[in-house]
Amino acid sequence: MSQKSVSSVDSQFPNTQPDTQPTTQATCLTVAIGSSAGGLSAIRELIKSYPSDLNAAIIITQHMSADHKTQLPEILSKQNKVKNLVILLAEDGMPLQANYIYIIPAGKSA
């Protein structure tokens, strides 16, 4: 097996270089969850067992008709046992924050 230097590997995969530009927004672990319209019970169970120390932004999208008005934030808020966990309907351009669950509105994409 041949050994390659870091510089030769870097030249083969030029897009793997770390981003050295300063970031203006704090980053956090992001978890995306997609489900069919019938996935509500699984999502409810997930919220019930959400660990209070996860410190992640969660994005949930369900396959729904574009004209469907989701009640998911209200439904999931009733299952929420974590005091610092915020569940809300996502809006375009909203920054992701740890301990927030963002529900993607019907007819939108994440």
PDB file of C-alpha atoms in Angstrom:
ATOM      1  CA  MET A   1       0.000   0.000   0.000  1.00  0.00           C
ATOM      2  CA  SER A   2       1.465   3.343  -0.952  1.00  0.00           C
ATOM      3  CA  GLN A   3       1.519   6.272   1.394  1.00  0.00           C
ATOM      4  CA  LYS A   4       0.503   9.700   0.157  1.00  0.00           C
ATOM      5  CA  SER A   5       1.490  12.965   1.685  1.00  0.00           C
ATOM      6  CA  VAL A   6      -1.140  15.361   2.905  1.00  0.00           C
ATOM      7  CA  SER A   7      -0.346  17.778   0.088  1.00  0.00           C
ATOM      8  CA  SER A   8      -0.867  15.114  -2.605  1.00  0.00           C
ATOM      9  CA  VAL A   9      -4.207  14.094  -1.084  1.00  0.00           C
ATOM     10  CA  ASP A  10      -5.217  17.752  -0.827  1.00  0.00           C
ATOM     11  CA  SER A  11      -4.457  18.304  -4.504  1.00  0.00           C
ATOM     12  CA  GLN A  12      -6.645  15.332  -5.445  1.00  0.00           C
ATOM     13  CA  PHE A  13      -9.543  16.627  -3.358  1.00  0.00           C
ATOM     14  CA  PRO A  14      -9.281  20.418  -3.533  1.00  0.00           C
ATOM     15  CA  ASN A  15     -12.758  21.047  -2.093  1.00  0.00           C
ATOM     16  CA  THR A  16     -11.921  19.342   1.191  1.00  0.00           C
ATOM     17  CA  GLN A  17      -9.817  22.218   2.473  1.00  0.00           C
ATOM     18  CA  PRO A  18     -11.162  23.759   5.673  1.00  0.00           C
ATOM     19  CA  ASP A  19     -12.954  27.047   5.256  1.00  0.00           C
ATOM     20  CA  THR A  20     -10.664  29.717   6.612  1.00  0.00           C
ATOM     21  CA  GLN A  21     -13.148  32.547   6.211  1.00  0.00           C
ATOM     22  CA  PRO A  22     -14.480  33.882   9.516  1.00  0.00           C
ATOM     23  CA  THR A  23     -18.088  32.990  10.178  1.00  0.00           C
ATOM     24  CA  THR A  24     -20.566  35.578  11.333  1.00  0.00           C
ATOM     25  CA  GLN A  25     -23.077  33.085  12.646  1.00  0.00           C
ATOM     26  CA  ALA A  26     -22.556  30.524  15.364  1.00  0.00           C
ATOM     27  CA  THR A  27     -22.906  26.959  14.199  1.00  0.00           C
ATOM     28  CA  CYS A  28     -24.677  24.138  15.956  1.00  0.00           C
ATOM     29  CA  LEU A  29     -25.461  20.513  15.332  1.00  0.00           C
ATOM     30  CA  THR A  30     -28.375  20.294  12.904  1.00  0.00           C
ATOM     31  CA  VAL A  31     -30.708  17.320  12.623  1.00  0.00           C
ATOM     32  CA  ALA A  32     -33.196  17.071   9.743  1.00  0.00           C
ATOM     33  CA  ILE A  33     -36.204  14.769   9.953  1.00  0.00           C
ATOM     34  CA  GLY A  34     -38.572  14.039   7.111  1.00  0.00           C
ATOM     35  CA  SER A  35     -41.781  12.041   7.331  1.00  0.00           C
ATOM     36  CA  SER A  36     -44.931  11.229   5.476  1.00  0.00           C
ATOM     37  CA  ALA A  37     -48.233  12.636   6.670  1.00  0.00           C
ATOM     38  CA  GLY A  38     -48.627   9.440   8.703  1.00  0.00           C
ATOM     39  CA  GLY A  39     -45.401  10.020  10.638  1.00  0.00           C
ATOM     40  CA  LEU A  40     -46.921  12.110  13.402  1.00  0.00           C
ATOM     41  CA  SER A  41     -46.787   9.393  16.063  1.00  0.00           C
ATOM     42  CA  ALA A  42     -43.077   8.787  15.417  1.00  0.00           C
ATOM     43  CA  ILE A  43     -42.343  12.514  15.611  1.00  0.00           C
ATOM     44  CA  ARG A  44     -44.318  12.765  18.870  1.00  0.00           C
ATOM     45  CA  GLU A  45     -42.265   9.940  20.371  1.00  0.00           C
ATOM     46  CA  LEU A  46     -39.078  11.680  19.287  1.00  0.00           C
ATOM     47  CA  ILE A  47     -40.115  14.878  21.076  1.00  0.00           C
ATOM     48  CA  LYS A  48     -41.060  12.950  24.217  1.00  0.00           C
ATOM     49  CA  SER A  49     -37.576  11.433  24.370  1.00  0.00           C
ATOM     50  CA  TYR A  50     -35.613  14.540  23.313  1.00  0.00           C
ATOM     51  CA  PRO A  51     -32.472  14.703  25.483  1.00  0.00           C
ATOM     52  CA  SER A  52     -32.195  18.013  27.328  1.00  0.00           C
ATOM     53  CA  ASP A  53     -28.453  18.210  26.625  1.00  0.00           C
ATOM     54  CA  LEU A  54     -28.567  17.610  22.846  1.00  0.00           C
ATOM     55  CA  ASN A  55     -27.957  21.293  21.965  1.00  0.00           C
ATOM     56  CA  ALA A  56     -29.034  20.876  18.352  1.00  0.00           C
ATOM     57  CA  ALA A  57     -31.290  22.600  15.869  1.00  0.00           C
ATOM     58  CA  ILE A  58     -33.938  20.182  14.609  1.00  0.00           C
ATOM     59  CA  ILE A  59     -35.705  20.677  11.285  1.00  0.00           C
ATOM     60  CA  ILE A  60     -38.878  18.675  10.693  1.00  0.00           C
ATOM     61  CA  THR A  61     -40.638  18.466   7.366  1.00  0.00           C
ATOM     62  CA  GLN A  62     -43.709  16.388   6.564  1.00  0.00           C
ATOM     63  CA  HIS A  63     -45.132  15.484   3.188  1.00  0.00           C
ATOM     64  CA  MET A  64     -48.370  17.455   3.168  1.00  0.00           C
ATOM     65  CA  SER A  65     -50.587  19.185   0.657  1.00  0.00           C
ATOM     66  CA  ALA A  66     -49.371  22.734  -0.040  1.00  0.00           C
ATOM     67  CA  ASP A  67     -52.703  24.162   1.151  1.00  0.00           C
ATOM     68  CA  HIS A  68     -52.601  22.269   4.474  1.00  0.00           C
ATOM     69  CA  LYS A  69     -52.213  24.491   7.553  1.00  0.00           C
ATOM     70  CA  THR A  70     -50.025  22.524   9.936  1.00  0.00           C
ATOM     71  CA  GLN A  71     -50.821  22.260  13.622  1.00  0.00           C
ATOM     72  CA  LEU A  72     -47.546  20.442  14.262  1.00  0.00           C
ATOM     73  CA  PRO A  73     -45.917  23.155  16.438  1.00  0.00           C
ATOM     74  CA  GLU A  74     -48.932  23.174  18.768  1.00  0.00           C
ATOM     75  CA  ILE A  75     -49.198  19.364  18.837  1.00  0.00           C
ATOM     76  CA  LEU A  76     -45.496  18.880  19.567  1.00  0.00           C
ATOM     77  CA  SER A  77     -45.397  21.614  22.189  1.00  0.00           C
ATOM     78  CA  LYS A  78     -47.798  19.497  24.258  1.00  0.00           C
ATOM     79  CA  GLN A  79     -45.278  16.608  24.116  1.00  0.00           C
ATOM     80  CA  ASN A  80     -42.312  18.795  25.043  1.00  0.00           C
ATOM     81  CA  LYS A  81     -40.763  17.935  28.417  1.00  0.00           C
ATOM     82  CA  VAL A  82     -37.603  20.056  27.965  1.00  0.00           C
ATOM     83  CA  LYS A  83     -37.863  23.561  29.435  1.00  0.00           C
ATOM     84  CA  ASN A  84     -35.398  25.248  27.086  1.00  0.00           C
ATOM     85  CA  LEU A  85     -36.727  23.647  23.880  1.00  0.00           C
ATOM     86  CA  VAL A  86     -38.596  25.975  21.503  1.00  0.00           C
ATOM     87  CA  ILE A  87     -40.891  24.532  18.814  1.00  0.00           C
ATOM     88  CA  LEU A  88     -42.006  26.873  16.051  1.00  0.00           C
ATOM     89  CA  LEU A  89     -43.027  27.204  12.424  1.00  0.00           C
ATOM     90  CA  ALA A  90     -39.945  28.069  10.366  1.00  0.00           C
ATOM     91  CA  GLU A  91     -39.797  31.248   8.316  1.00  0.00           C
ATOM     92  CA  ASP A  92     -37.557  31.965   5.342  1.00  0.00           C
ATOM     93  CA  GLY A  93     -34.153  33.294   6.420  1.00  0.00           C
ATOM     94  CA  MET A  94     -34.603  32.361  10.075  1.00  0.00           C
ATOM     95  CA  PRO A  95     -31.209  31.526  11.655  1.00  0.00           C
ATOM     96  CA  LEU A  96     -30.831  28.069  13.171  1.00  0.00           C
ATOM     97  CA  GLN A  97     -30.295  27.915  16.914  1.00  0.00           C
ATOM     98  CA  ALA A  98     -29.603  25.053  19.276  1.00  0.00           C
ATOM     99  CA  ASN A  99     -32.603  23.801  21.275  1.00  0.00           C
ATOM    100  CA  TYR A 100     -35.070  24.946  18.634  1.00  0.00           C
ATOM    101  CA  ILE A 101     -37.288  22.678  16.560  1.00  0.00           C
ATOM    102  CA  TYR A 102     -38.206  24.245  13.231  1.00  0.00           C
ATOM    103  CA  ILE A 103     -41.301  22.928  11.465  1.00  0.00           C
ATOM    104  CA  ILE A 104     -41.194  23.520   7.708  1.00  0.00           C
ATOM    105  CA  PRO A 105     -44.596  24.799   6.514  1.00  0.00           C
ATOM    106  CA  ALA A 106     -46.522  22.753   3.936  1.00  0.00           C
ATOM    107  CA  GLY A 107     -45.630  23.701   0.377  1.00  0.00           C
ATOM    108  CA  LYS A 108     -42.116  24.853   1.361  1.00  0.00           C
ATOM    109  CA  SER A 109     -38.783  23.059   1.174  1.00  0.00           C
ATOM    110  CA  ALA A 110     -36.054  22.894   3.776  1.00  0.00           C
TER     111      ALA A 110
END
